[in-house]
PDB file of C-alpha atoms and ligand atoms in Angstrom:
ATOM      1  CA  UNK A   1      41.359  20.338  35.791  1.00 43.00           C
ATOM      2  CA  UNK A   2      37.758  20.039  35.719  1.00 45.00           C
ATOM      3  CA  UNK A   3      35.631  16.723  35.623  1.00 46.00           C
ATOM      4  CA  UNK A   4      36.156  14.617  33.116  1.00 48.00           C
ATOM      5  CA  UNK A   5      34.221  15.025  29.652  1.00 49.00           C
ATOM      6  CA  UNK A   6      31.742  12.995  28.562  1.00 43.00           C
ATOM      7  CA  UNK A   7      32.670  10.337  25.957  1.00 45.00           C
ATOM      8  CA  UNK A   8      30.203  11.282  22.715  1.00 41.00           C
ATOM      9  CA  UNK A   9      28.969   7.353  23.245  1.00 43.00           C
ATOM     10  CA  UNK A  10      27.366   8.486  27.366  1.00 39.00           C
ATOM     11  CA  UNK A  11      25.996  11.652  25.306  1.00 41.00           C
ATOM     12  CA  UNK A  12      24.323   9.909  22.406  1.00 41.00           C
ATOM     13  CA  UNK A  13      20.722   9.640  23.404  1.00 42.00           C
ATOM     14  CA  UNK A  14      20.167   5.680  24.040  1.00 47.00           C
ATOM     15  CA  UNK A  15      17.771   4.554  20.737  1.00 66.00           C
ATOM     16  CA  UNK A  16      14.323   3.907  22.003  1.00 83.00           C
ATOM     17  CA  UNK A  17      13.279   0.439  19.607  1.00 94.00           C
ATOM     18  CA  UNK A  18      11.223   0.884  16.611  1.00 98.00           C
ATOM     19  CA  UNK A  19       7.819  -0.639  17.596  1.00 98.00           C
ATOM     20  CA  UNK A  20       5.554  -2.639  14.756  1.00 98.00           C
ATOM     21  CA  UNK A  21       2.198  -3.956  14.649  1.00 99.00           C
ATOM     22  CA  UNK A  22       1.366  -5.867  12.416  1.00 99.00           C
ATOM     23  CA  UNK A  23      -2.551  -7.448  11.652  1.00 99.00           C
ATOM     24  CA  UNK A  24      -3.103 -10.898  11.514  1.00 98.00           C
ATOM     25  CA  UNK A  25       0.149 -12.249  12.541  1.00 98.00           C
ATOM     26  CA  UNK A  26      -0.896 -15.780  14.186  1.00 98.00           C
ATOM     27  CA  UNK A  27       0.658 -17.404  11.270  1.00 98.00           C
ATOM     28  CA  UNK A  28       1.626 -17.842   7.406  1.00 98.00           C
ATOM     29  CA  UNK A  29       3.122 -14.406   5.744  1.00 98.00           C
ATOM     30  CA  UNK A  30       1.874 -12.655   9.304  1.00 98.00           C
ATOM     31  CA  UNK A  31       4.182 -15.257  11.125  1.00 98.00           C
ATOM     32  CA  UNK A  32       6.767 -14.908   8.604  1.00 98.00           C
ATOM     33  CA  UNK A  33       6.501 -11.292   8.530  1.00 98.00           C
ATOM     34  CA  UNK A  34       6.444 -11.084  12.177  1.00 98.00           C
ATOM     35  CA  UNK A  35      10.181 -12.586  13.170  1.00 98.00           C
ATOM     36  CA  UNK A  36      11.775 -11.682  10.797  1.00 98.00           C
ATOM     37  CA  UNK A  37      11.064  -8.122  12.560  1.00 98.00           C
ATOM     38  CA  UNK A  38      11.447  -9.015  15.561  1.00 98.00           C
ATOM     39  CA  UNK A  39      15.643 -10.494  14.670  1.00 98.00           C
ATOM     40  CA  UNK A  40      15.847  -6.951  12.889  1.00 97.00           C
ATOM     41  CA  UNK A  41      15.909  -5.883  16.279  1.00 98.00           C
ATOM     42  CA  UNK A  42      11.978  -4.221  16.187  1.00 98.00           C
ATOM     43  CA  UNK A  43       9.560  -4.692  18.968  1.00 98.00           C
ATOM     44  CA  UNK A  44       6.704  -6.782  18.123  1.00 98.00           C
ATOM     45  CA  UNK A  45       2.894  -6.455  18.982  1.00 98.00           C
ATOM     46  CA  UNK A  46       1.029  -9.363  17.075  1.00 98.00           C
ATOM     47  CA  UNK A  47      -2.322  -8.327  15.963  1.00 99.00           C
ATOM     48  CA  UNK A  48      -4.278 -10.746  15.460  1.00 99.00           C
ATOM     49  CA  UNK A  49      -8.535 -12.565  15.847  1.00 98.00           C
ATOM     50  CA  UNK A  50      -6.801 -15.903  17.303  1.00 98.00           C
ATOM     51  CA  UNK A  51      -6.000 -14.553  19.871  1.00 98.00           C
ATOM     52  CA  UNK A  52      -4.060 -18.447  20.922  1.00 98.00           C
ATOM     53  CA  UNK A  53      -2.509 -18.934  17.807  1.00 98.00           C
ATOM     54  CA  UNK A  54      -1.186 -14.063  18.504  1.00 98.00           C
ATOM     55  CA  UNK A  55      -0.194 -15.713  22.896  1.00 98.00           C
ATOM     56  CA  UNK A  56       1.038 -18.582  21.422  1.00 98.00           C
ATOM     57  CA  UNK A  57       4.038 -17.049  18.561  1.00 98.00           C
ATOM     58  CA  UNK A  58       4.294 -13.877  20.704  1.00 98.00           C
ATOM     59  CA  UNK A  59       5.662 -16.466  24.077  1.00 98.00           C
ATOM     60  CA  UNK A  60       8.190 -18.343  20.932  1.00 98.00           C
ATOM     61  CA  UNK A  61       9.327 -15.066  19.885  1.00 98.00           C
ATOM     62  CA  UNK A  62       9.999 -13.310  23.120  1.00 98.00           C
ATOM     63  CA  UNK A  63       8.861 -15.521  26.601  1.00 97.00           C
ATOM     64  CA  UNK A  64       9.441 -12.073  28.801  1.00 96.00           C
ATOM     65  CA  UNK A  65       7.748  -9.642  27.265  1.00 93.00           C
ATOM     66  CA  UNK A  66       9.405  -7.166  26.468  1.00 96.00           C
ATOM     67  CA  UNK A  67       9.788  -7.032  22.761  1.00 98.00           C
ATOM     68  CA  UNK A  68       6.144  -9.458  21.978  1.00 98.00           C
ATOM     69  CA  UNK A  69       2.482  -8.879  22.660  1.00 98.00           C
ATOM     70  CA  UNK A  70      -0.202 -10.061  21.190  1.00 98.00           C
ATOM     71  CA  UNK A  71      -3.261  -8.232  20.325  1.00 98.00           C
ATOM     72  CA  UNK A  72      -6.762  -9.312  21.014  1.00 98.00           C
ATOM     73  CA  UNK A  73      -8.810  -7.627  17.669  1.00 98.00           C
ATOM     74  CA  UNK A  74     -10.113  -7.811  14.667  1.00 98.00           C
ATOM     75  CA  UNK A  75      -9.470  -5.194  12.475  1.00 98.00           C
ATOM     76  CA  UNK A  76     -12.917  -5.379  10.877  1.00 98.00           C
ATOM     77  CA  UNK A  77     -14.314  -3.637  14.583  1.00 98.00           C
ATOM     78  CA  UNK A  78     -13.122   0.176  14.962  1.00 98.00           C
ATOM     79  CA  UNK A  79     -13.652   0.134  18.399  1.00 98.00           C
ATOM     80  CA  UNK A  80     -11.674  -2.940  19.206  1.00 98.00           C
ATOM     81  CA  UNK A  81      -9.037  -2.546  17.430  1.00 98.00           C
ATOM     82  CA  UNK A  82      -8.391   0.650  17.993  1.00 98.00           C
ATOM     83  CA  UNK A  83      -7.980  -0.291  21.433  1.00 98.00           C
ATOM     84  CA  UNK A  84      -5.600  -2.889  20.134  1.00 98.00           C
ATOM     85  CA  UNK A  85      -3.517   0.794  18.703  1.00 98.00           C
ATOM     86  CA  UNK A  86      -3.778   1.950  22.654  1.00 98.00           C
ATOM     87  CA  UNK A  87      -2.823  -0.475  24.973  1.00 98.00           C
ATOM     88  CA  UNK A  88       0.290  -0.677  22.108  1.00 98.00           C
ATOM     89  CA  UNK A  89       1.006   2.896  23.002  1.00 98.00           C
ATOM     90  CA  UNK A  90       0.426   3.100  25.885  1.00 97.00           C
ATOM     91  CA  UNK A  91       2.414   0.141  26.936  1.00 97.00           C
ATOM     92  CA  UNK A  92       5.858   0.945  24.855  1.00 97.00           C
ATOM     93  CA  UNK A  93       4.938   3.167  22.092  1.00 96.00           C
ATOM     94  CA  UNK A  94       2.623   4.161  18.979  1.00 98.00           C
ATOM     95  CA  UNK A  95       3.833   2.120  16.718  1.00 98.00           C
ATOM     96  CA  UNK A  96       6.218   3.474  13.962  1.00 98.00           C
ATOM     97  CA  UNK A  97       5.912   1.022  11.614  1.00 98.00           C
ATOM     98  CA  UNK A  98       2.286  -1.059  10.966  1.00 99.00           C
ATOM     99  CA  UNK A  99       1.731  -4.053   8.480  1.00 99.00           C
ATOM    100  CA  UNK A 100      -1.531  -3.967   7.185  1.00 99.00           C
ATOM    101  CA  UNK A 101      -1.575  -7.958   7.216  1.00 98.00           C
ATOM    102  CA  UNK A 102      -4.863  -9.582   8.066  1.00 98.00           C
ATOM    103  CA  UNK A 103      -6.926 -10.490   5.451  1.00 98.00           C
ATOM    104  CA  UNK A 104      -9.018 -13.689   4.950  1.00 96.00           C
ATOM    105  CA  UNK A 105      -9.538 -15.234   2.185  1.00 92.00           C
ATOM    106  CA  UNK A 106     -12.691 -16.515   1.130  1.00 91.00           C
ATOM    107  CA  UNK A 107     -13.942 -18.449  -2.714  1.00 88.00           C
ATOM    108  CA  UNK A 108     -16.576 -17.056  -4.633  1.00 90.00           C
ATOM    109  CA  UNK A 109     -17.762 -16.509  -8.083  1.00 92.00           C
ATOM    110  CA  UNK A 110     -19.013 -12.850  -9.836  1.00 93.00           C
ATOM    111  CA  UNK A 111     -22.755 -15.190  -9.544  1.00 95.00           C
ATOM    112  CA  UNK A 112     -22.769 -16.628  -6.239  1.00 94.00           C
ATOM    113  CA  UNK A 113     -21.087 -14.211  -3.957  1.00 95.00           C
ATOM    114  CA  UNK A 114     -23.660 -12.947  -1.176  1.00 96.00           C
ATOM    115  CA  UNK A 115     -23.586  -9.937  -0.462  1.00 97.00           C
ATOM    116  CA  UNK A 116     -23.602  -9.524   3.227  1.00 97.00           C
ATOM    117  CA  UNK A 117     -20.771 -11.192   2.752  1.00 97.00           C
ATOM    118  CA  UNK A 118     -19.290  -8.611   0.368  1.00 97.00           C
ATOM    119  CA  UNK A 119     -19.095  -6.327   2.375  1.00 98.00           C
ATOM    120  CA  UNK A 120     -18.425  -7.922   5.438  1.00 98.00           C
ATOM    121  CA  UNK A 121     -14.859  -9.773   3.401  1.00 98.00           C
ATOM    122  CA  UNK A 122     -15.017  -5.340   2.426  1.00 98.00           C
ATOM    123  CA  UNK A 123     -14.278  -4.559   6.011  1.00 98.00           C
ATOM    124  CA  UNK A 124     -11.815  -7.094   6.596  1.00 98.00           C
ATOM    125  CA  UNK A 125      -9.253  -7.120   4.039  1.00 98.00           C
ATOM    126  CA  UNK A 126     -10.026  -3.189   2.631  1.00 98.00           C
ATOM    127  CA  UNK A 127     -11.337  -0.572   5.459  1.00 98.00           C
ATOM    128  CA  UNK A 128      -9.090  -1.587   7.444  1.00 98.00           C
ATOM    129  CA  UNK A 129      -6.315  -1.060   6.137  1.00 98.00           C
ATOM    130  CA  UNK A 130      -7.883   3.116   6.608  1.00 98.00           C
ATOM    131  CA  UNK A 131      -9.567   2.271  10.008  1.00 98.00           C
ATOM    132  CA  UNK A 132      -4.833   1.909  10.567  1.00 99.00           C
ATOM    133  CA  UNK A 133      -3.188   3.862   8.743  1.00 98.00           C
ATOM    134  CA  UNK A 134      -5.700   6.554  10.234  1.00 98.00           C
ATOM    135  CA  UNK A 135      -5.051   5.202  13.517  1.00 98.00           C
ATOM    136  CA  UNK A 136      -1.140   5.231  13.676  1.00 98.00           C
ATOM    137  CA  UNK A 137      -0.207   7.542  11.179  1.00 98.00           C
ATOM    138  CA  UNK A 138      -0.501  11.361  13.264  1.00 98.00           C
ATOM    139  CA  UNK A 139       1.885   9.603  15.641  1.00 98.00           C
ATOM    140  CA  UNK A 140       4.412   8.741  12.829  1.00 98.00           C
ATOM    141  CA  UNK A 141       3.997  12.287  11.538  1.00 98.00           C
ATOM    142  CA  UNK A 142       4.811  13.730  14.805  1.00 98.00           C
ATOM    143  CA  UNK A 143       7.975  11.331  14.592  1.00 97.00           C
ATOM    144  CA  UNK A 144       9.039  12.246  11.259  1.00 98.00           C
ATOM    145  CA  UNK A 145       9.674   8.786  10.656  1.00 98.00           C
ATOM    146  CA  UNK A 146       7.203   6.486   9.923  1.00 98.00           C
ATOM    147  CA  UNK A 147       6.176   2.664   7.052  1.00 98.00           C
ATOM    148  CA  UNK A 148       3.317   1.311   6.596  1.00 98.00           C
ATOM    149  CA  UNK A 149       2.864  -2.351   3.795  1.00 98.00           C
ATOM    150  CA  UNK A 150       0.479  -3.293   2.807  1.00 98.00           C
ATOM    151  CA  UNK A 151      -0.042  -6.989   1.600  1.00 98.00           C
ATOM    152  CA  UNK A 152      -2.336  -6.155  -1.503  1.00 98.00           C
ATOM    153  CA  UNK A 153      -2.251  -9.837  -3.892  1.00 97.00           C
ATOM    154  CA  UNK A 154      -2.045 -10.418  -7.906  1.00 94.00           C
ATOM    155  CA  UNK A 155      -5.583 -11.102  -7.459  1.00 94.00           C
ATOM    156  CA  UNK A 156      -5.852  -7.815  -7.308  1.00 96.00           C
ATOM    157  CA  UNK A 157      -4.506  -7.163 -10.955  1.00 95.00           C
ATOM    158  CA  UNK A 158      -5.710 -10.966 -12.435  1.00 92.00           C
ATOM    159  CA  UNK A 159      -8.663 -11.815 -10.880  1.00 90.00           C
ATOM    160  CA  UNK A 160      -8.096 -14.122  -8.659  1.00 82.00           C
ATOM    161  CA  UNK A 161      -6.693 -17.846  -9.028  1.00 74.00           C
ATOM    162  CA  UNK A 162      -8.644 -19.585  -6.332  1.00 77.00           C
ATOM    163  CA  UNK A 163      -9.790 -16.992  -3.880  1.00 88.00           C
ATOM    164  CA  UNK A 164     -13.199 -14.781  -5.062  1.00 93.00           C
ATOM    165  CA  UNK A 165     -13.909 -12.223  -6.974  1.00 96.00           C
ATOM    166  CA  UNK A 166     -15.092 -10.147  -3.450  1.00 97.00           C
ATOM    167  CA  UNK A 167     -11.243 -10.839  -2.822  1.00 97.00           C
ATOM    168  CA  UNK A 168      -9.662  -9.399  -5.423  1.00 97.00           C
ATOM    169  CA  UNK A 169     -11.290  -6.003  -5.856  1.00 98.00           C
ATOM    170  CA  UNK A 170     -10.565  -6.353  -2.429  1.00 98.00           C
ATOM    171  CA  UNK A 171      -7.273  -6.606  -2.805  1.00 98.00           C
ATOM    172  CA  UNK A 172      -7.408  -3.707  -5.894  1.00 98.00           C
ATOM    173  CA  UNK A 173      -8.870  -1.520  -4.111  1.00 98.00           C
ATOM    174  CA  UNK A 174      -6.217  -1.658  -0.372  1.00 98.00           C
ATOM    175  CA  UNK A 175      -3.831  -0.733  -3.845  1.00 98.00           C
ATOM    176  CA  UNK A 176      -5.173   3.293  -3.847  1.00 97.00           C
ATOM    177  CA  UNK A 177      -4.949   4.119   0.301  1.00 97.00           C
ATOM    178  CA  UNK A 178      -1.790   3.167   0.282  1.00 98.00           C
ATOM    179  CA  UNK A 179      -0.942   5.059  -3.317  1.00 98.00           C
ATOM    180  CA  UNK A 180      -3.120   8.512  -1.682  1.00 98.00           C
ATOM    181  CA  UNK A 181      -1.560   8.249   1.744  1.00 98.00           C
ATOM    182  CA  UNK A 182       1.643   7.841   0.710  1.00 98.00           C
ATOM    183  CA  UNK A 183       1.410  11.316  -1.412  1.00 98.00           C
ATOM    184  CA  UNK A 184       0.063  12.847   2.045  1.00 98.00           C
ATOM    185  CA  UNK A 185       2.254  11.121   4.242  1.00 98.00           C
ATOM    186  CA  UNK A 186       5.492  11.757   2.200  1.00 98.00           C
ATOM    187  CA  UNK A 187       6.288  14.832   2.784  1.00 98.00           C
ATOM    188  CA  UNK A 188       6.594  13.593   7.260  1.00 98.00           C
ATOM    189  CA  UNK A 189       9.088  10.648   6.036  1.00 98.00           C
ATOM    190  CA  UNK A 190       6.465   8.397   6.272  1.00 98.00           C
ATOM    191  CA  UNK A 191       6.048   5.979   3.601  1.00 98.00           C
ATOM    192  CA  UNK A 192       3.209   4.076   2.427  1.00 98.00           C
ATOM    193  CA  UNK A 193       3.843   0.667   0.056  1.00 98.00           C
ATOM    194  CA  UNK A 194       2.197  -2.407  -1.046  1.00 98.00           C
ATOM    195  CA  UNK A 195       3.894  -6.114  -1.722  1.00 98.00           C
ATOM    196  CA  UNK A 196       1.709  -7.945  -4.001  1.00 97.00           C
ATOM    197  CA  UNK A 197       2.363 -11.838  -3.417  1.00 96.00           C
ATOM    198  CA  UNK A 198       1.660 -13.954  -5.342  1.00 92.00           C
ATOM    199  CA  UNK A 199       0.273 -18.017  -3.998  1.00 91.00           C
ATOM    200  CA  UNK A 200       2.808 -18.058  -1.366  1.00 95.00           C
ATOM    201  CA  UNK A 201       1.688 -22.236   0.927  1.00 94.00           C
ATOM    202  CA  UNK A 202      -0.205 -20.733   3.934  1.00 94.00           C
ATOM    203  CA  UNK A 203      -2.667 -22.397   6.130  1.00 92.00           C
ATOM    204  CA  UNK A 204      -4.918 -20.741   4.440  1.00 88.00           C
ATOM    205  CA  UNK A 205      -3.974 -22.990   1.139  1.00 87.00           C
ATOM    206  CA  UNK A 206      -4.996 -26.674   3.375  1.00 85.00           C
ATOM    207  CA  UNK A 207      -8.439 -25.405   2.919  1.00 79.00           C
ATOM    208  CA  UNK A 208      -8.294 -25.213  -0.402  1.00 78.00           C
ATOM    209  CA  UNK A 209      -9.322 -27.317  -2.670  1.00 81.00           C
ATOM    210  CA  UNK A 210      -6.794 -30.236  -4.099  1.00 87.00           C
ATOM    211  CA  UNK A 211      -7.221 -29.292  -8.684  1.00 86.00           C
ATOM    212  CA  UNK A 212      -7.658 -25.819  -7.827  1.00 81.00           C
ATOM    213  CA  UNK A 213      -4.162 -25.594  -6.037  1.00 86.00           C
ATOM    214  CA  UNK A 214      -3.070 -27.834  -8.752  1.00 89.00           C
ATOM    215  CA  UNK A 215      -4.260 -25.652 -11.432  1.00 86.00           C
ATOM    216  CA  UNK A 216      -2.392 -22.474  -9.787  1.00 84.00           C
ATOM    217  CA  UNK A 217       0.541 -24.816  -9.328  1.00 91.00           C
ATOM    218  CA  UNK A 218       0.640 -24.976 -13.282  1.00 91.00           C
ATOM    219  CA  UNK A 219       0.280 -21.755 -14.193  1.00 87.00           C
ATOM    220  CA  UNK A 220       3.259 -20.245 -12.177  1.00 90.00           C
ATOM    221  CA  UNK A 221       6.558 -20.260 -13.788  1.00 91.00           C
ATOM    222  CA  UNK A 222       8.635 -21.950 -11.459  1.00 93.00           C
ATOM    223  CA  UNK A 223       6.301 -24.280 -10.662  1.00 93.00           C
ATOM    224  CA  UNK A 224       6.041 -23.537  -7.338  1.00 94.00           C
ATOM    225  CA  UNK A 225       3.906 -21.512  -4.728  1.00 94.00           C
ATOM    226  CA  UNK A 226       6.582 -18.667  -3.268  1.00 96.00           C
ATOM    227  CA  UNK A 227       7.181 -19.015   0.936  1.00 97.00           C
ATOM    228  CA  UNK A 228       6.010 -16.560   2.959  1.00 98.00           C
ATOM    229  CA  UNK A 229       9.617 -16.321   4.613  1.00 98.00           C
ATOM    230  CA  UNK A 230      10.543 -14.889   0.721  1.00 98.00           C
ATOM    231  CA  UNK A 231       7.409 -11.955   1.768  1.00 98.00           C
ATOM    232  CA  UNK A 232       9.032 -11.550   4.711  1.00 98.00           C
ATOM    233  CA  UNK A 233      11.875 -10.818   3.645  1.00 97.00           C
ATOM    234  CA  UNK A 234      10.572  -8.491   0.983  1.00 97.00           C
ATOM    235  CA  UNK A 235       8.123  -6.740   3.603  1.00 98.00           C
TER     236      UNK A 235
HETATM  237  N1  NAD B   1      -1.167 -17.383   0.906  1.00 69.47           N
HETATM  238  C1  NAD B   1      -1.066 -16.551  -0.455  1.00 69.47           C
HETATM  239  O1  NAD B   1      -1.677 -17.321  -1.628  1.00 69.47           O
HETATM  240  C2  NAD B   1      -1.859 -14.971  -0.988  1.00 69.47           C
HETATM  241  C3  NAD B   1      -1.500 -14.072  -1.297  1.00 69.47           C
HETATM  242  C4  NAD B   1      -1.650 -13.346  -1.703  1.00 69.47           C
HETATM  243  C5  NAD B   1      -1.660 -12.475  -0.964  1.00 69.47           C
HETATM  244  N2  NAD B   1      -1.882 -12.968   0.280  1.00 69.47           N
HETATM  245  C6  NAD B   1      -2.209 -11.994   2.121  1.00 69.47           C
HETATM  246  O2  NAD B   1      -1.058 -12.308   2.862  1.00 69.47           O
HETATM  247  C7  NAD B   1      -1.425 -11.867   3.368  1.00 69.47           C
HETATM  248  C8  NAD B   1      -1.679 -12.968   4.457  1.00 69.47           C
HETATM  249  O3  NAD B   1      -1.849 -13.966   4.097  1.00 69.47           O
HETATM  250  P1  NAD B   1      -2.502 -15.269   4.325  1.00 69.47           P
HETATM  251  O4  NAD B   1      -2.230 -17.037   3.357  1.00 69.47           O
HETATM  252  O5  NAD B   1      -1.350 -15.629   5.606  1.00 69.47           O
HETATM  253  O6  NAD B   1      -2.856 -15.475   5.852  1.00 69.47           O
HETATM  254  P2  NAD B   1      -3.484 -16.539   6.773  1.00 69.47           P
HETATM  255  O7  NAD B   1      -5.395 -17.138   6.277  1.00 69.47           O
HETATM  256  O8  NAD B   1      -3.044 -18.366   6.846  1.00 69.47           O
HETATM  257  O9  NAD B   1      -2.761 -15.943   8.251  1.00 69.47           O
HETATM  258  C9  NAD B   1      -4.265 -14.793   7.733  1.00 69.47           C
HETATM  259  C10 NAD B   1      -4.119 -14.571   9.493  1.00 69.47           C
HETATM  260  O10 NAD B   1      -4.632 -13.370   9.310  1.00 69.47           O
HETATM  261  C11 NAD B   1      -5.808 -13.773  10.875  1.00 69.47           C
HETATM  262  N3  NAD B   1      -7.088 -12.311  10.425  1.00 69.47           N
HETATM  263  C12 NAD B   1      -7.843 -13.296  10.184  1.00 69.47           C
HETATM  264  N4  NAD B   1      -9.088 -11.880   9.260  1.00 69.47           N
HETATM  265  C13 NAD B   1      -8.994 -11.228  10.731  1.00 69.47           C
HETATM  266  C14 NAD B   1      -9.341 -10.070  11.373  1.00 69.47           C
HETATM  267  N5  NAD B   1     -10.829  -9.788  10.632  1.00 69.47           N
HETATM  268  N6  NAD B   1      -9.043  -9.684  11.957  1.00 69.47           N
HETATM  269  C15 NAD B   1      -7.672  -9.859  13.210  1.00 69.47           C
HETATM  270  N7  NAD B   1      -7.684 -11.124  11.730  1.00 69.47           N
HETATM  271  C16 NAD B   1      -7.896 -12.045  11.141  1.00 69.47           C
HETATM  272  C17 NAD B   1      -5.902 -14.847  10.444  1.00 69.47           C
HETATM  273  O11 NAD B   1      -7.040 -14.616  12.109  1.00 69.47           O
HETATM  274  C18 NAD B   1      -4.075 -15.695  10.305  1.00 69.47           C
HETATM  275  O12 NAD B   1      -4.137 -15.397  11.775  1.00 69.47           O
HETATM  276  C19 NAD B   1      -3.381 -11.691   3.257  1.00 69.47           C
HETATM  277  O13 NAD B   1      -3.344 -10.261   3.490  1.00 69.47           O
HETATM  278  C20 NAD B   1      -2.897 -12.765   2.484  1.00 69.47           C
HETATM  279  O14 NAD B   1      -5.026 -12.042   1.192  1.00 69.47           O
HETATM  280  C21 NAD B   1      -1.667 -14.332   0.380  1.00 69.47           C
END
């Protein structure tokens, strides 16, 4: 009689826990997405310029820090963003899932939006999608699996109810790299999709005038704003 044969379970490679990087994860929709992915068993990296908020949420999700970490970065800064991606990659693994959610909601009209403000907002809300996908996709491609989800907005299709034309233009823009990356990466097991929420009740709404919020609510057929958890479930 030889040595006992290993059981099927003992020879099955230990499943590696997938890593998700969510930008703008400290609050609102990003926080809900992060919570949902963590609940589903992924390790989550919470990238946000609000370090205090991201640290607090990461601690709530996992006080030991084994499955949730905060990364302090501004997505409009490519070098800082690269350092954040390197930090998660060297601690756990390069992200398997990337959620480009961080964005700034800004008011304004086509007549008065400041040109520098236009450029700054584009760097945050649109260019960051390119920067982060370029940083994360090569490792996904090597692994033959990856998921990229970009958070667009109905404002990108209809103009903003409460946000300005630069916000709407950036969100319309997000849909194009989503399609281009999806075509480039599909053959490597990577899907790239966008979700486009309408009005969702998040802290960003607290800064908006009550009458603009009422106008927005009046135009919603179900008569209420969406909830961050509803967007998270979709992602
Ligand atoms: N709330 C809505 O009604 C609504 C509707 C459509 C689309 N969206 C989109 O959903 C996403 C989340 O929206 P929200 O309402 O939760 O916003 P929010 O303002 O409540 O949260 C945004 C988060 O992103 C972070 N952030 C902003 N700029 C950043 C930067 N440069 N670098 C790193 N982090 C940054 C903020 O610190 C914050 O934690 C955004 O892309 C937004 O445009 C929201």
